[in-house]
GROMACS .gro file of C-alpha atoms in nm:
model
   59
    1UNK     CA    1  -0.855   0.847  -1.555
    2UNK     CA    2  -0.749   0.758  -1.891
    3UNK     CA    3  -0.901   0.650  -2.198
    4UNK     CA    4  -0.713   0.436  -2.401
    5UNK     CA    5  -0.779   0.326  -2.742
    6UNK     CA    6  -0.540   0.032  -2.970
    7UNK     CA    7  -0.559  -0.054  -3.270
    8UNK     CA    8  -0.402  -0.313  -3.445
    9UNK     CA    9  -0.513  -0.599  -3.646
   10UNK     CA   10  -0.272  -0.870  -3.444
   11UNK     CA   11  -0.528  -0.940  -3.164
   12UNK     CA   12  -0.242  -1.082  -2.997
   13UNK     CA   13  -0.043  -0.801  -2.980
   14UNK     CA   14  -0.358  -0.551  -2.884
   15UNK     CA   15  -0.362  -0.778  -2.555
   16UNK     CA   16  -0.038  -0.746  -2.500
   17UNK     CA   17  -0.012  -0.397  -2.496
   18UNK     CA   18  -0.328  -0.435  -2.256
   19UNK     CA   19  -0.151  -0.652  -2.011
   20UNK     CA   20   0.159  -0.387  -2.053
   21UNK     CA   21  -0.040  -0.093  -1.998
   22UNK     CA   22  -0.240  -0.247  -1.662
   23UNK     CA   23   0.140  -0.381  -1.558
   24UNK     CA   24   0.292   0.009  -1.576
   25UNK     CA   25  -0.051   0.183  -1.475
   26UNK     CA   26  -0.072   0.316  -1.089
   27UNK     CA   27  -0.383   0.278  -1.091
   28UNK     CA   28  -0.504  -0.011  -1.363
   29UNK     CA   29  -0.844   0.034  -1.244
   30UNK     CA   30  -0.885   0.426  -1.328
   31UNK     CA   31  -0.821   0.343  -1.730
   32UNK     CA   32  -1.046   0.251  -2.000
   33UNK     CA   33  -0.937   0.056  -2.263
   34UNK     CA   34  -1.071   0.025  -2.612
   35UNK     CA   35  -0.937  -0.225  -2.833
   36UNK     CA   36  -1.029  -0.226  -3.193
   37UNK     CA   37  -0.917  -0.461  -3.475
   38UNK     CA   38  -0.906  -0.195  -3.758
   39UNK     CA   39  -0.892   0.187  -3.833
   40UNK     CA   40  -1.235   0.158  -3.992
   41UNK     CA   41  -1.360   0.017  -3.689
   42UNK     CA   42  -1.180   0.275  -3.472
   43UNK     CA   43  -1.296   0.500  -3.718
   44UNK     CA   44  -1.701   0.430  -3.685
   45UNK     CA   45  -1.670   0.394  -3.306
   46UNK     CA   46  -1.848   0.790  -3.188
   47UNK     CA   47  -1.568   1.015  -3.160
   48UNK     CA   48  -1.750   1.191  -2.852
   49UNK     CA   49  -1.679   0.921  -2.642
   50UNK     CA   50  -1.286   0.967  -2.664
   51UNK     CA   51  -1.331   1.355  -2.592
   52UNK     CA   52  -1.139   1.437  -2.928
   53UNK     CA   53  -1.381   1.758  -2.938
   54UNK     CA   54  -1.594   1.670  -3.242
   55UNK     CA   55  -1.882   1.674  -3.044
   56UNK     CA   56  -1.935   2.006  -3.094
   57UNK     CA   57  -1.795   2.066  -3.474
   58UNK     CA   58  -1.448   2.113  -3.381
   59UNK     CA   59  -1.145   1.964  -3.544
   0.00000   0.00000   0.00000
């Protein structure tokens, strides 16, 4: 499984690189894909929930 996260501020072009991603993917149904609009709404999204380890002070 993968965890996906895109972020642009051309909504268009975030659901293209959706459609892209699903299109290449083996298995379209094993990813999760976040789409935000902006860093700062990348940003305040929980980093835990990408696994970027700052759940437990690290980084």
């Amino acid at each position: 499984m993968y965890k996906i996260a895109i972020c642009d501020d051309d909504k268009k072009y975030v659901d293209f690189l959706e459609q892209i991603i699903c299109q290449v993917s083996e298995k379209p149904q094993d990813n999760i894909i976040y789409k935000f609009y902006s860093g700062e709404e990348f940003l305040e999204n929980p980093a835990s929930s990408f696994g970027f380890g700052y759940e437990n002070g690290e980084g």
